[in-house]
Tab-separated table of C-alpha atoms in Angstrom:
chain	number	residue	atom	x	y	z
A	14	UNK	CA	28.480	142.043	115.056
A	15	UNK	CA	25.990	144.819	116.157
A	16	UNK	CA	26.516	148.187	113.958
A	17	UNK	CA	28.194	150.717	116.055
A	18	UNK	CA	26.172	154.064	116.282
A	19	UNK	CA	27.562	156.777	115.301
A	20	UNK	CA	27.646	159.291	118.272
A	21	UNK	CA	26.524	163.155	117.194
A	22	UNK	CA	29.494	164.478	118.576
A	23	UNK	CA	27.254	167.675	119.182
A	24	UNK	CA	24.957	165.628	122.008
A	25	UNK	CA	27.593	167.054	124.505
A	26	UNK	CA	26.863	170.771	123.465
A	27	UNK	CA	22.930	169.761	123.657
A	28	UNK	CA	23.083	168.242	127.057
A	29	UNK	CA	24.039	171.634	128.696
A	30	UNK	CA	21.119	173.634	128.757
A	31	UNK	CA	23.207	177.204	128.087
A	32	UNK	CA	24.910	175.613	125.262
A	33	UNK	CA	21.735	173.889	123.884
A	34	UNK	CA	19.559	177.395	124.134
A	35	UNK	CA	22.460	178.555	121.245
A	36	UNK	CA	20.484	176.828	118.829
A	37	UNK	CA	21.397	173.832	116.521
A	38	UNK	CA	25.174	172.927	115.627
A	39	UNK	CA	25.573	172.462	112.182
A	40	UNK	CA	28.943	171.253	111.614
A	41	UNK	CA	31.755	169.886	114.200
A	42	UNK	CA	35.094	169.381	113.337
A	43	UNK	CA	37.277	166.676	114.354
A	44	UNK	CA	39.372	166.939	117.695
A	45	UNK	CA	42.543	168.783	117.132
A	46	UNK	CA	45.285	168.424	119.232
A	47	UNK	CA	46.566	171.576	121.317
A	48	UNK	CA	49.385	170.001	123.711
A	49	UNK	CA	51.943	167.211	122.828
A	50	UNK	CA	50.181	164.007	123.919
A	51	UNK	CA	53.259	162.774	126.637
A	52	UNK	CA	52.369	166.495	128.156
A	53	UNK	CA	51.032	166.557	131.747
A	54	UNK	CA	47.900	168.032	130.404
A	55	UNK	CA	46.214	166.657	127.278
A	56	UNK	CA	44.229	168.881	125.680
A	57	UNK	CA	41.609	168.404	122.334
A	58	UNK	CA	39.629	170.999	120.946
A	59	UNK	CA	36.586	169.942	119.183
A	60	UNK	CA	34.448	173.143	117.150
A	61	UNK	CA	31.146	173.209	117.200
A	62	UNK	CA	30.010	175.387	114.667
A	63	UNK	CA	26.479	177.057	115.295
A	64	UNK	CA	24.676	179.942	112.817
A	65	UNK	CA	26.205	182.813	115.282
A	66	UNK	CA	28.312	180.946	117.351
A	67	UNK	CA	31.223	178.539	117.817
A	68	UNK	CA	31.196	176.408	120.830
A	69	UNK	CA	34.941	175.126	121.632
A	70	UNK	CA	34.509	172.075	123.426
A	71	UNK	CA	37.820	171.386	125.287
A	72	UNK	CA	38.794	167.621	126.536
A	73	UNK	CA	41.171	167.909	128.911
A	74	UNK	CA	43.232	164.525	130.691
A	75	UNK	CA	44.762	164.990	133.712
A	76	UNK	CA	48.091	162.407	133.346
A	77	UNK	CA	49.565	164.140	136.905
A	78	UNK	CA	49.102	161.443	139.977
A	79	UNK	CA	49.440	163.466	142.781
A	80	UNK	CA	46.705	166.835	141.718
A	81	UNK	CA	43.229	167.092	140.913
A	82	UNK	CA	42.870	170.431	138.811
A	83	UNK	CA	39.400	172.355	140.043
A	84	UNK	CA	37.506	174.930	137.969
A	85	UNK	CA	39.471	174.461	134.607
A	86	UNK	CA	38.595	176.459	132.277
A	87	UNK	CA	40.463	177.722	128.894
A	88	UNK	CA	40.807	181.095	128.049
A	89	UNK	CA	40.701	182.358	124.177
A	90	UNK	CA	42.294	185.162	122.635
A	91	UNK	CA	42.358	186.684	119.455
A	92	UNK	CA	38.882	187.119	116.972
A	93	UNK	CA	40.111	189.883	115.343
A	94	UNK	CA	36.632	191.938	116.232
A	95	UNK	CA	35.159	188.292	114.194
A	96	UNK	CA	34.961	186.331	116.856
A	97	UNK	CA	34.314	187.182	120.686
A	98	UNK	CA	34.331	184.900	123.657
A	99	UNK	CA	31.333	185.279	125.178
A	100	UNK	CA	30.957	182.609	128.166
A	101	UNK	CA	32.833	180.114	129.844
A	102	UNK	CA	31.598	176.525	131.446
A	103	UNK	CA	34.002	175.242	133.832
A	104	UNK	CA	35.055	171.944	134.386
A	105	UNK	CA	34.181	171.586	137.942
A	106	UNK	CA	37.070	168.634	138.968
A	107	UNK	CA	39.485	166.482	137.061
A	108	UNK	CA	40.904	164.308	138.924
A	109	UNK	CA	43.878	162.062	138.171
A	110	UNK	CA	43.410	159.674	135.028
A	111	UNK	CA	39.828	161.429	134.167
A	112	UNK	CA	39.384	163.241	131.028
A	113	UNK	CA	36.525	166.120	131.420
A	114	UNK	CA	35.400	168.954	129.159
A	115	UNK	CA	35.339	172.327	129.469
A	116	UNK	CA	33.806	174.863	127.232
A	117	UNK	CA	34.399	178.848	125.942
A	118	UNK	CA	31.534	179.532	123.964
A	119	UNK	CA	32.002	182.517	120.811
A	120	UNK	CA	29.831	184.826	119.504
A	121	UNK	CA	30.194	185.225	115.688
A	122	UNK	CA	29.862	189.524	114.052
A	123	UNK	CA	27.604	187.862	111.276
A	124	UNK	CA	27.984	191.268	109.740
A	125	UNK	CA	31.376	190.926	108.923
A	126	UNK	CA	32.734	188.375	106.462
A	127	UNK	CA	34.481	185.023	107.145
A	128	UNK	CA	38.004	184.956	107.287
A	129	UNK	CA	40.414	182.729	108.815
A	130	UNK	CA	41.260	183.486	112.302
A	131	UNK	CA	44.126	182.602	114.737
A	132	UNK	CA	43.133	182.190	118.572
A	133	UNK	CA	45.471	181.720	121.600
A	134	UNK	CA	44.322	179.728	124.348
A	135	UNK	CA	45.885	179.188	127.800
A	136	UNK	CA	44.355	176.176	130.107
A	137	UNK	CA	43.603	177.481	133.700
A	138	UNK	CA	42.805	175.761	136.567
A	139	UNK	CA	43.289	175.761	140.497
A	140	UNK	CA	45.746	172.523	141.551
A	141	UNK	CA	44.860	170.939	144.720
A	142	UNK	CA	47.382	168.417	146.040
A	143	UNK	CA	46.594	164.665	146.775
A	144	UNK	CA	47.756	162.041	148.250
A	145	UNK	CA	47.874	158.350	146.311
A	146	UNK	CA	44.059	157.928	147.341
A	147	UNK	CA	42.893	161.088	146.428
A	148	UNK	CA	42.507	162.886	149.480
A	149	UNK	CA	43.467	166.568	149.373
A	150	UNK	CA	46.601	167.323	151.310
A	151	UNK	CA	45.461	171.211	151.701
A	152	UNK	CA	47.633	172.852	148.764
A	153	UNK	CA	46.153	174.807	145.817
A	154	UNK	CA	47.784	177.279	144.279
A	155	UNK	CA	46.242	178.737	140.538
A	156	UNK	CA	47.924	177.822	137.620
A	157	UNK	CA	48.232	178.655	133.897
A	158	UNK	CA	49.203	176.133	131.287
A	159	UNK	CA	49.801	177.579	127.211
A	160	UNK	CA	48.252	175.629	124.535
A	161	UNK	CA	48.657	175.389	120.894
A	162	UNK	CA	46.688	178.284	119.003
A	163	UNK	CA	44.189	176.963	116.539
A	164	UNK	CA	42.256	178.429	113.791
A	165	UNK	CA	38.677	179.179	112.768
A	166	UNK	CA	38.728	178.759	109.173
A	167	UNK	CA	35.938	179.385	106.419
A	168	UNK	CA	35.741	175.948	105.674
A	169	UNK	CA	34.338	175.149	109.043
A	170	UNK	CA	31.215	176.837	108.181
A	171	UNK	CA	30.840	175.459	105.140
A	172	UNK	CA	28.330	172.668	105.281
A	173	UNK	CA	28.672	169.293	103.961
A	174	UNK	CA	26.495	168.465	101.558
A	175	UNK	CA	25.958	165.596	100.275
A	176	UNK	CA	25.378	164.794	95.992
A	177	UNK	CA	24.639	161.543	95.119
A	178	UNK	CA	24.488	162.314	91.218
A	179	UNK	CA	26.843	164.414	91.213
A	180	UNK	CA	26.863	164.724	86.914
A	181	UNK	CA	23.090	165.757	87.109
A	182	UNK	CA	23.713	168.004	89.803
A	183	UNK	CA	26.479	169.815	87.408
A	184	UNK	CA	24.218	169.670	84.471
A	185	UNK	CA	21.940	171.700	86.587
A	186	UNK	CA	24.173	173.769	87.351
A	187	UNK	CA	24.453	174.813	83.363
């Protein structure tokens, strides 16, 4: 069987050209959940960590048949003067059964040290009403969906590193 490639998971922050100019991600955690998964809106949060920033990548399904949610976006809260959202990318258009991302981007005070931090976050988006073929019916209204909070921990920005002789390494240590 061919070997399956492992996909950076950061080649989705790199293919947008404001998130790319951030510089290089050095560590992305797995995708945490922040909504029940049998919720009308499912909702992953993937952190990209980056040397003054954290990109929060945000997957968002769209389980609702009869609305397409426009110009979703999620907003983040909290930082505690560490962390400060800093820019927004929009996912234009989710329609039903698609799964897009949206991302808030963070800027790090690299004068301050690490600690773990709490954030809020609240999925927004405009609904637009359609019909079983997708055609809009001429409804929107804006709406405002709560998420789990999640948390920026030290460990995230501590790099992996791998030791493949691991009792030299510790000798060398002393």
């Amino acid at each position: 069987a061919p070997k399956k490639e492992k996909i950076d998971p950061a080649s989705v922050v790199y293919a947008i050209p404001e998130l790319a100019s951030l510089g290089r991600v050095f560590r992305s955690s797995s995708p945490v959940p922040l909504t029940e998964s049998e919720t009308e809106y499912v909702v992953t949060c993937i952190k990209h960590i980056l040397p003054d920033h954290v990109v929060l990548q945000f997957t968002v399904q769209n389980t609702i048949d009869d609305q397409r949610l426009d110009n979703v976006t999620v907003a983040v809260e909290g930082g505690d003067c560490l962390f400060e959202a800093t820019g927004e990318i929009s996912a234009p258009s989710i329609s039903y059964g698609e799964t897009k991302n949206c991302f808030t981007v963070l800027q790090r005070d690299v004068n301050q040290a690490m600690s773990p931090t709490t954030f809020t976050c609240e999925l927004r988006f405009t609904v637009v009403s359609v019909d079983s073929s997708g055609d809009e019916l001429g409804d929107s209204y804006e709406e405002e969906y709560p998420l789990e909070d999640f948390e920026i921990s030290t460990a995230n920005f501590m790099a992996k590193v791998g030791v493949s002789d691991f009792r030299r390494s510790w000798e060398q240590v002393g």
